[in-house]
PDB file of C-alpha atoms and ligand atoms in Angstrom:
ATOM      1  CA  UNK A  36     -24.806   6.397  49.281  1.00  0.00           C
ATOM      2  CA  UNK A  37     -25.378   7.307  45.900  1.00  0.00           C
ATOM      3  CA  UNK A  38     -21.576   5.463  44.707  1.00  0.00           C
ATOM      4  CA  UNK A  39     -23.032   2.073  46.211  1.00  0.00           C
ATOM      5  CA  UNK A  40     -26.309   2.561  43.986  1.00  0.00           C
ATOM      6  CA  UNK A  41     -23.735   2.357  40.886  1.00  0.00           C
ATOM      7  CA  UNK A  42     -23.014  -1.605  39.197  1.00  0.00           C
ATOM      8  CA  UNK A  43     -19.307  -1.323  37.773  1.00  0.00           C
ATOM      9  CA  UNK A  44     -19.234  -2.802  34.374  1.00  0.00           C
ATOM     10  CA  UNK A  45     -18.203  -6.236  34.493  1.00  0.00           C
ATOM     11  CA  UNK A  46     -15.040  -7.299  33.899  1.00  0.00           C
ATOM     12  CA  UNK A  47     -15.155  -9.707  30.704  1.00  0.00           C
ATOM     13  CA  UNK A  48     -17.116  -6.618  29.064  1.00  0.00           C
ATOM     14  CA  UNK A  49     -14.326  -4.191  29.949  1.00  0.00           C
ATOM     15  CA  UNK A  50     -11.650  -6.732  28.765  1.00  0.00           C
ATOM     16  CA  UNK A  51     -13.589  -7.538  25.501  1.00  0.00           C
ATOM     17  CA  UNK A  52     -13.097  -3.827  24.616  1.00  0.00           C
ATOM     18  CA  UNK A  53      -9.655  -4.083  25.264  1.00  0.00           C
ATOM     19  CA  UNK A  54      -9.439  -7.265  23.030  1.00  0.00           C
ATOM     20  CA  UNK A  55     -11.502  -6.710  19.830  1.00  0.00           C
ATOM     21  CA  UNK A  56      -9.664  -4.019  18.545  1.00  0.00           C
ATOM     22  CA  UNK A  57      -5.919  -5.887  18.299  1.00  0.00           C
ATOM     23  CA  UNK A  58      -8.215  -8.892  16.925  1.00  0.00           C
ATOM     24  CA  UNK A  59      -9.972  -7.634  14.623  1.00  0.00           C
ATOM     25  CA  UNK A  60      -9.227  -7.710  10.376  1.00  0.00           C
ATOM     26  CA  UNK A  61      -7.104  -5.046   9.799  1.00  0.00           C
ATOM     27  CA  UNK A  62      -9.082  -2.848   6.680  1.00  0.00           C
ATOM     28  CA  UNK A  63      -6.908  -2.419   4.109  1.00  0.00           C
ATOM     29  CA  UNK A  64      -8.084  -0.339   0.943  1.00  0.00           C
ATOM     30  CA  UNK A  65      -5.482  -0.809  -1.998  1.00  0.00           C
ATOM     31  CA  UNK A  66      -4.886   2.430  -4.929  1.00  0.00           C
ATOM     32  CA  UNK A  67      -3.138   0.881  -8.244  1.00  0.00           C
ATOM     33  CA  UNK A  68      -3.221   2.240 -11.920  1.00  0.00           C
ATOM     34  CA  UNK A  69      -1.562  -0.982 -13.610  1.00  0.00           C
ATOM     35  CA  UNK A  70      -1.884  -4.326 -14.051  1.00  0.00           C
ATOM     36  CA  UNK A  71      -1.715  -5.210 -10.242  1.00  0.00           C
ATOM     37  CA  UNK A  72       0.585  -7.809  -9.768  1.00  0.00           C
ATOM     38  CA  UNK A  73       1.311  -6.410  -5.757  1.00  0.00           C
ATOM     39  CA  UNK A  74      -2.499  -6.589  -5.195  1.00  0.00           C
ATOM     40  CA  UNK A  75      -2.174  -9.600  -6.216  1.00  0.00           C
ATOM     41  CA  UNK A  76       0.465 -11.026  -3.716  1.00  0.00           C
ATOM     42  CA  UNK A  77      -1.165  -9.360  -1.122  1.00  0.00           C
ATOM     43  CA  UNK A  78      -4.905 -10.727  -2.220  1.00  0.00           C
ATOM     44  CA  UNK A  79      -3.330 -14.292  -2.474  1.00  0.00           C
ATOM     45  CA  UNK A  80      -1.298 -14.006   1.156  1.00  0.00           C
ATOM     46  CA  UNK A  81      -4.526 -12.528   2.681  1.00  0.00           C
ATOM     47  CA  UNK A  82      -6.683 -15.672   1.499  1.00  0.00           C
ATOM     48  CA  UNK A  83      -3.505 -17.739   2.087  1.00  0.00           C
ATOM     49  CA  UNK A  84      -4.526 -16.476   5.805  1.00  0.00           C
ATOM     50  CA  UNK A  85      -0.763 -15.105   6.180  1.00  0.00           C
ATOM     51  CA  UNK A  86      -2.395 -11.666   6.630  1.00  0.00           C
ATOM     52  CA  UNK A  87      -4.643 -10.904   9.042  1.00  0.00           C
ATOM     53  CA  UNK A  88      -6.642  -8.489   6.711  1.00  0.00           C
ATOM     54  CA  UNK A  89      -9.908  -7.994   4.258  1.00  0.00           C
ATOM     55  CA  UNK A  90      -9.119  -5.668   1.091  1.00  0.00           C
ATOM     56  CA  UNK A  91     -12.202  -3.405   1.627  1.00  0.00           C
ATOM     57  CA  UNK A  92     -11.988  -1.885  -1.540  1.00  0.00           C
ATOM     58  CA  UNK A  93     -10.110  -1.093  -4.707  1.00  0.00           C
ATOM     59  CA  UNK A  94      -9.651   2.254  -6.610  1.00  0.00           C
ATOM     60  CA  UNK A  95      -8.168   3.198  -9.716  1.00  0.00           C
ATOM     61  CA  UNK A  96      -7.198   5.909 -12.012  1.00  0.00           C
ATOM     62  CA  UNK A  97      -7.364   4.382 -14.510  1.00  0.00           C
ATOM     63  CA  UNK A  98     -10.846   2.267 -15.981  1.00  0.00           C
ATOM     64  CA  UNK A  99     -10.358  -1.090 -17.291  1.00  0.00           C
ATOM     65  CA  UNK A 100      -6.805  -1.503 -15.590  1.00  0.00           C
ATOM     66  CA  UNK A 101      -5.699  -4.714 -14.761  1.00  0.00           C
ATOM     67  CA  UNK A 102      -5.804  -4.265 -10.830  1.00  0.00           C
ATOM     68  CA  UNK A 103      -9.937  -3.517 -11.317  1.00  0.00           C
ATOM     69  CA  UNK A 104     -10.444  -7.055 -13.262  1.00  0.00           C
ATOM     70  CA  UNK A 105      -8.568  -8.799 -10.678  1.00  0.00           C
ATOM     71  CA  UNK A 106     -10.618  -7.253  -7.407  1.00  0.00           C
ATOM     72  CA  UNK A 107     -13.592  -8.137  -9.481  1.00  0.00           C
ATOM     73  CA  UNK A 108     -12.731 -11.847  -9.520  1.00  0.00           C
ATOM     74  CA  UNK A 109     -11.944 -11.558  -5.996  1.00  0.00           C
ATOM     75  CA  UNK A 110     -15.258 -10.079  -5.493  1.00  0.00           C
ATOM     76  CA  UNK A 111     -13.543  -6.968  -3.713  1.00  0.00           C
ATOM     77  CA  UNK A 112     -15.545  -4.115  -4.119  1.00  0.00           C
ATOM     78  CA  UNK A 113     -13.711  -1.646  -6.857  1.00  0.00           C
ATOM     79  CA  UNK A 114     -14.334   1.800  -8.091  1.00  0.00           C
ATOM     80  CA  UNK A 115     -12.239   4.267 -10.525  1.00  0.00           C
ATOM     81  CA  UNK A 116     -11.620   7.818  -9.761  1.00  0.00           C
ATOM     82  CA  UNK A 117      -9.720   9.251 -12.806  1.00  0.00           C
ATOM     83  CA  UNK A 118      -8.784  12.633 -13.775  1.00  0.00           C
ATOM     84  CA  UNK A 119      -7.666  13.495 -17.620  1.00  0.00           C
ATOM     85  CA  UNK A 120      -6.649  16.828 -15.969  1.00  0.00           C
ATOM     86  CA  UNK A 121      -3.832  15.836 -14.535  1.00  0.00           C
ATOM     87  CA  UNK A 122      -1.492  13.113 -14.828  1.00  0.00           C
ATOM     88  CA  UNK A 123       0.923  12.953 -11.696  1.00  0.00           C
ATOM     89  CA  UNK A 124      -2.270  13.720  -9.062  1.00  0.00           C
ATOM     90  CA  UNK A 125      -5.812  14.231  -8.720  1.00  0.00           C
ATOM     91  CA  UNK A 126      -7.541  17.083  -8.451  1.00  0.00           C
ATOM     92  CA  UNK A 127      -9.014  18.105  -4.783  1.00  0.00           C
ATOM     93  CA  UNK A 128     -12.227  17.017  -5.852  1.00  0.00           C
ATOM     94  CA  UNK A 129     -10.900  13.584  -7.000  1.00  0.00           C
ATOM     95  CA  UNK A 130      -9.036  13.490  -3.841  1.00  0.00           C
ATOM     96  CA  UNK A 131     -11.971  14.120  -1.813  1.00  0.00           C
ATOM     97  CA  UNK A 132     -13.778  11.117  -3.848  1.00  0.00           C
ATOM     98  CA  UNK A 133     -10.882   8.797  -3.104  1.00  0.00           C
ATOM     99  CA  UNK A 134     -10.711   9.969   0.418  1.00  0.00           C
ATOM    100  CA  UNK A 135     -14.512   9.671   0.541  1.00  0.00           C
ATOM    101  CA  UNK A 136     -14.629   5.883  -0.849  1.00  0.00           C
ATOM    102  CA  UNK A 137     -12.295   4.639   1.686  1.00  0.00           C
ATOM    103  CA  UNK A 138     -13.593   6.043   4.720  1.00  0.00           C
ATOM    104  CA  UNK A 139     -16.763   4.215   3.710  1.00  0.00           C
ATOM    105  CA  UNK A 140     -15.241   0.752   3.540  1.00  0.00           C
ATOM    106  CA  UNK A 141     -13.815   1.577   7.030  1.00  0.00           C
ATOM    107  CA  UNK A 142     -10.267   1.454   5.573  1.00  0.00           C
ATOM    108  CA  UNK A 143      -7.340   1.726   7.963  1.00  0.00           C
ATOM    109  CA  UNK A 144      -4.284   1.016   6.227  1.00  0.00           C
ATOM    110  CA  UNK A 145      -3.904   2.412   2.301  1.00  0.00           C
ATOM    111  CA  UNK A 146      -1.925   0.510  -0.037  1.00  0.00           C
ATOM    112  CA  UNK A 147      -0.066   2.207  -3.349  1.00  0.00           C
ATOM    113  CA  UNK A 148       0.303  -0.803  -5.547  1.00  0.00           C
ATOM    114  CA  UNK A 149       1.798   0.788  -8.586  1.00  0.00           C
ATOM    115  CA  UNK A 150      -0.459   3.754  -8.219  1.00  0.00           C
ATOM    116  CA  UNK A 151       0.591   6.819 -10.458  1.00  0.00           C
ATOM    117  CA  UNK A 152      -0.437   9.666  -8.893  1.00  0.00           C
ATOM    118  CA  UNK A 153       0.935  11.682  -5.892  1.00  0.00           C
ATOM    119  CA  UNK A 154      -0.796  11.879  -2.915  1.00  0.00           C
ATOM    120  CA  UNK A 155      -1.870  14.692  -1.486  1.00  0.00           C
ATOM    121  CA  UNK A 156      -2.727  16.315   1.873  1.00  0.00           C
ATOM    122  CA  UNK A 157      -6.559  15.396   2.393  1.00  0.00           C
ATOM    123  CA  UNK A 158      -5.104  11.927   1.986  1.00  0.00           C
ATOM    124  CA  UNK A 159      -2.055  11.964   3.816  1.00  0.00           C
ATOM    125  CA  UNK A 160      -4.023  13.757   6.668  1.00  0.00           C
ATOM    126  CA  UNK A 161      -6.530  11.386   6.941  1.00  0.00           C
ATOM    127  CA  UNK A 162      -4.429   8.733   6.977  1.00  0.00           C
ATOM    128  CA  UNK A 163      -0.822   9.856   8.797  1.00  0.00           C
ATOM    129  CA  UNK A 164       1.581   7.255   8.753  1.00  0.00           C
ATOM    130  CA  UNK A 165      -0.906   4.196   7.355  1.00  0.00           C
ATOM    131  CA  UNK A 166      -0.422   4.884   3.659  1.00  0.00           C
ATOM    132  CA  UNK A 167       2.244   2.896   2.214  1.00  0.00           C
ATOM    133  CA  UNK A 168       4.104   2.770  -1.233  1.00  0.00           C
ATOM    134  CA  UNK A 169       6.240   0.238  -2.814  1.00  0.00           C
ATOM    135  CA  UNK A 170       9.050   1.777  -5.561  1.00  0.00           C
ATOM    136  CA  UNK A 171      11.555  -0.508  -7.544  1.00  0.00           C
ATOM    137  CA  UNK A 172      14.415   0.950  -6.004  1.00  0.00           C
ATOM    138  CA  UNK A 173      16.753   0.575  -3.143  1.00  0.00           C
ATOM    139  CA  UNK A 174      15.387   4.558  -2.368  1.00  0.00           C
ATOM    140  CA  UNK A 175      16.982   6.980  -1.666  1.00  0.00           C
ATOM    141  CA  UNK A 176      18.394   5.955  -4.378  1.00  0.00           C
ATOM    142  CA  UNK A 177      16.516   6.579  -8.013  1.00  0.00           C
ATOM    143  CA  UNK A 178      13.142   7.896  -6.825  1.00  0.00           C
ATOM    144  CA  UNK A 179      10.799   8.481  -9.678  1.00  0.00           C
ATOM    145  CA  UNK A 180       9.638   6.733 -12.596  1.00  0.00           C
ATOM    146  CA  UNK A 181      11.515   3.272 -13.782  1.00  0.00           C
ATOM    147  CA  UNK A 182      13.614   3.215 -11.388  1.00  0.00           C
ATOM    148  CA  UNK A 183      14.986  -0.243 -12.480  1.00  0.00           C
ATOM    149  CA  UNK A 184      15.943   1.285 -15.723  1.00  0.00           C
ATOM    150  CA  UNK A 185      17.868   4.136 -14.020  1.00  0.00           C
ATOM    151  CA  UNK A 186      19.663   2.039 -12.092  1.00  0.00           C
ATOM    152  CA  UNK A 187      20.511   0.105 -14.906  1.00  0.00           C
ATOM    153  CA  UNK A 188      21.856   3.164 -17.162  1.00  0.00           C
ATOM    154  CA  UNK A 189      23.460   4.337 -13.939  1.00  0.00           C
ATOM    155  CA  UNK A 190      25.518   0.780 -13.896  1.00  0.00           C
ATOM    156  CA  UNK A 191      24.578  -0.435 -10.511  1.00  0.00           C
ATOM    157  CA  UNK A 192      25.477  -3.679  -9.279  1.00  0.00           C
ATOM    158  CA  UNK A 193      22.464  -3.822  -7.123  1.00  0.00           C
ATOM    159  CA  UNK A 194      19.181  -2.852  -7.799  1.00  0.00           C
ATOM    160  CA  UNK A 195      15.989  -3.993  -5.494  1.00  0.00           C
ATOM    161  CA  UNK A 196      12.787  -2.625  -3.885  1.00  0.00           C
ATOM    162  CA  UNK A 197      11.593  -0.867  -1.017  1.00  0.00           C
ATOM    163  CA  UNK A 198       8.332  -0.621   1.117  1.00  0.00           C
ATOM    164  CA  UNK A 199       8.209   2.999   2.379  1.00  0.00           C
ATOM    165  CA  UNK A 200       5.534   5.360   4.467  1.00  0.00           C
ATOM    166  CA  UNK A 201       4.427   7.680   2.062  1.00  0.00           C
ATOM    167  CA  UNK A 202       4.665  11.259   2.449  1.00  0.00           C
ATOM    168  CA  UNK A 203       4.168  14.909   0.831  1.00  0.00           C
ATOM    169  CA  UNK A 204       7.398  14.047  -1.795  1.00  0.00           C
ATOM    170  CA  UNK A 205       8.684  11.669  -4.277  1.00  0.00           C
ATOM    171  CA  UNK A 206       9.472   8.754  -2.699  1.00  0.00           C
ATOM    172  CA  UNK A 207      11.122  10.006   0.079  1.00  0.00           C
ATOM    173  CA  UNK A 208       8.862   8.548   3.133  1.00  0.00           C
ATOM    174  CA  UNK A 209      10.706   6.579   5.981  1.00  0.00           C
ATOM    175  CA  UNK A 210      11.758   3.159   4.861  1.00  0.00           C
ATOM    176  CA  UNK A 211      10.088   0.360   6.352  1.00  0.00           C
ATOM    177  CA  UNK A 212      11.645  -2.625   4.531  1.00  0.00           C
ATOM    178  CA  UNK A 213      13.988  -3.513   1.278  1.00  0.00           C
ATOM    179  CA  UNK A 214      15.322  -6.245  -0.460  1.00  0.00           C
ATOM    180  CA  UNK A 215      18.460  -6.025  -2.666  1.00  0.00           C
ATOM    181  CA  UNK A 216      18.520  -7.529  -6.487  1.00  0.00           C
ATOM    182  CA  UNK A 217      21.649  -8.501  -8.290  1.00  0.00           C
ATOM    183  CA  UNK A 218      21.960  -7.106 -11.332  1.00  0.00           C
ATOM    184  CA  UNK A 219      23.018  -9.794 -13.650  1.00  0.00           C
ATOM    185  CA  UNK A 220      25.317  -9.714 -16.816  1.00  0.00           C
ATOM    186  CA  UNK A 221      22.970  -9.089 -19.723  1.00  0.00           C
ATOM    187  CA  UNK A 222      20.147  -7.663 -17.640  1.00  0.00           C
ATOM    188  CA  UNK A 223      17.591  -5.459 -20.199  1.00  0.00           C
ATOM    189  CA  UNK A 224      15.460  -3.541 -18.380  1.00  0.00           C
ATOM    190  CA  UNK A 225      12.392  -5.750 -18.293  1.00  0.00           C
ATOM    191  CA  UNK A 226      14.485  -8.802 -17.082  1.00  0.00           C
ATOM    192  CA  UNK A 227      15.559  -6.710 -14.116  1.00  0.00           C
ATOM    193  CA  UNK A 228      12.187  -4.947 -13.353  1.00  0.00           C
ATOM    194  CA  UNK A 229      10.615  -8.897 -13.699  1.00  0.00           C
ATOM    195  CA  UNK A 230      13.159  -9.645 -10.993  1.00  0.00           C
ATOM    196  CA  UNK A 231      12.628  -6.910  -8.955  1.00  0.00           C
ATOM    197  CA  UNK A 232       8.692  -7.514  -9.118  1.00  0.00           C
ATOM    198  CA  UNK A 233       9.661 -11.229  -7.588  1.00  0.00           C
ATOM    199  CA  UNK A 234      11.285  -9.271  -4.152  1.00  0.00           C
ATOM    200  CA  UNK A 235       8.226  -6.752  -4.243  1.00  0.00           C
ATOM    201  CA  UNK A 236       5.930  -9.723  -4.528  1.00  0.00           C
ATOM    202  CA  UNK A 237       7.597 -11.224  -1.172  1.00  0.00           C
ATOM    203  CA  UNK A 238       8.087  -7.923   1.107  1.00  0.00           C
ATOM    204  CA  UNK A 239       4.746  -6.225   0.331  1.00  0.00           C
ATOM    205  CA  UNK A 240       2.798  -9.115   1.991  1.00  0.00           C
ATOM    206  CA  UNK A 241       5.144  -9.799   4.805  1.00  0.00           C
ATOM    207  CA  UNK A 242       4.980  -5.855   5.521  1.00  0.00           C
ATOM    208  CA  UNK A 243       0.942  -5.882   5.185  1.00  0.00           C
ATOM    209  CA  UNK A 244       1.226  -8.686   7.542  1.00  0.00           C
ATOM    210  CA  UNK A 245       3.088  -6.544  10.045  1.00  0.00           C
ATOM    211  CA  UNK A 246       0.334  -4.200  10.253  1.00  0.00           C
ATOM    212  CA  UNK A 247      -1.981  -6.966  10.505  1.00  0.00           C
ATOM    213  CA  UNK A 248      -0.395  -7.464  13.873  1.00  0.00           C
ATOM    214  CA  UNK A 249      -0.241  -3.897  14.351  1.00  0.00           C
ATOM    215  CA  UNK A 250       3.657  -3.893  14.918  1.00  0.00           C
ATOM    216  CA  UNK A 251       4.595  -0.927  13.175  1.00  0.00           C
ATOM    217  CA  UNK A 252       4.119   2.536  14.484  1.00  0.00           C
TER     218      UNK A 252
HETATM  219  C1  GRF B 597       5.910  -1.947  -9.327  1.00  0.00           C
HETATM  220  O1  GRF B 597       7.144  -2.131  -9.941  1.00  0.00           O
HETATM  221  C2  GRF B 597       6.032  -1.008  -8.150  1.00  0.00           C
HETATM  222  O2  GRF B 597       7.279  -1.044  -7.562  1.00  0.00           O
HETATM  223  C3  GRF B 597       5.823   0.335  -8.814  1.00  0.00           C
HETATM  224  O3  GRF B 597       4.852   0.109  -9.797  1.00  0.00           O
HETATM  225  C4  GRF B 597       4.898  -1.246 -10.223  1.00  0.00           C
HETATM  226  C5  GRF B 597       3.504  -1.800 -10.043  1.00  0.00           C
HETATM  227  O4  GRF B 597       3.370  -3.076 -10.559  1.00  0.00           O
HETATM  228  N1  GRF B 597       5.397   1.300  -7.814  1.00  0.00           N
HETATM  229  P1  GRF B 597       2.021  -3.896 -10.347  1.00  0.00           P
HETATM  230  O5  GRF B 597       0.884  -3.070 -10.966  1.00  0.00           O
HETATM  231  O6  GRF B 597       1.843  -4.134  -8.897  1.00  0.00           O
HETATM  232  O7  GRF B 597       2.256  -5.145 -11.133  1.00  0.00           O
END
């Protein structure tokens, strides 16, 4: 009978399938206009092996920024897409470069690191829910740029951070982590944005590292 003819696959192969992908290095592909400090954490955690990741590639708007100097003495592969056009996003074309570079490196999981621009829908749909942003707020409060310094004129007692999905608006993605600052007596706005930076520098890895072990959604 022509079913008895047929081998099944064996079983390690079948289970090897199952395996590799929840094993394997999680692709992460990191966008940044400034001097990179969050790559940096994350670059530093990854070799530290607390992330189970490889930063595939780097990209920039802006050429010479600190975040491109500091892939290239990682030896990550880095590339700038920049647009005097615009300043808040790119234009489709640029998009469609971005988009582009990190579907070569095989990137699953995009990382804003201080990146300036919005991102728009060739991005967001080729990526849904695996681009993430970190802003110096405790969002929803004080979206937008500075944030530490609005909360500051705004007389907060607490200022922090937050890790968020990134969506079609400002800032206003679902949350996926925060962590609260104190704002001291005295604070100018670079001593709270330096303290802020210390919290971003702790949660960004430890949420990288949660996609590493593909636990969020
Ligand atoms: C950080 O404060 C981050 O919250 C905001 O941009 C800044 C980037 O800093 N999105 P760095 O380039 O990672 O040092």
């Amino acid at each position: 009978m022509a079913y008895a003819k047929k081998k099944s696959p064996p079983l390690a192969s079948g289970l090897g399938n199952a395996i590799i992908p929840l094993m394997r290095k999680l692709r992460i592909g990191v966008l940044g206009s400034g001097k990179g400090s969050n790559f940096r954490a994350i670059r530093d955690a990854i070799a530290a092996g607390q992330i189970e990741a490889e930063v595939a590639v780097v990209v920039s708007d802006v050429a010479g920024a600190g975040i491109l100097r500091l892939a290239a003495e990682a030896g990550i592969p880095h590339a700038t897409v920049s647009d005097p056009r615009y300043q808040t996003r790119l234009s489709p074309e640029g998009e469609a470069e971005v988009l582009s570079i990190l579907k070569l490196a095989g990137v699953e999981l995009v990382i804003l690191a201080g990146y300036m621009r919005m991102v728009k829908a060739p991005l967001l749909e080729a990526f849904p829910r695996r681009i993430i942003n970190i802003h110096p707020s405790l969002l929803p409060k004080f979206p937008g740029l500075e944030a530490w310094r609005q909360a500051l004129a705004a007389g907060e007692k607490i200022a922090g951070c937050t890790v968020h999905y990134v969506d079609a608006g400002m800032d206003t993605g679902t949350i996926i982590a925060q962590a609260e600052v104190p704002v001291l007596h005295g604070d100018t706005a670079e001593t709270l944005h330096a303290r802020i930076q210390v919290e971003e520098h702790r949660i960004y890895p430890e949420v990288a590292a949660r996609f590493a072990r593909r636990e969020l959604p």
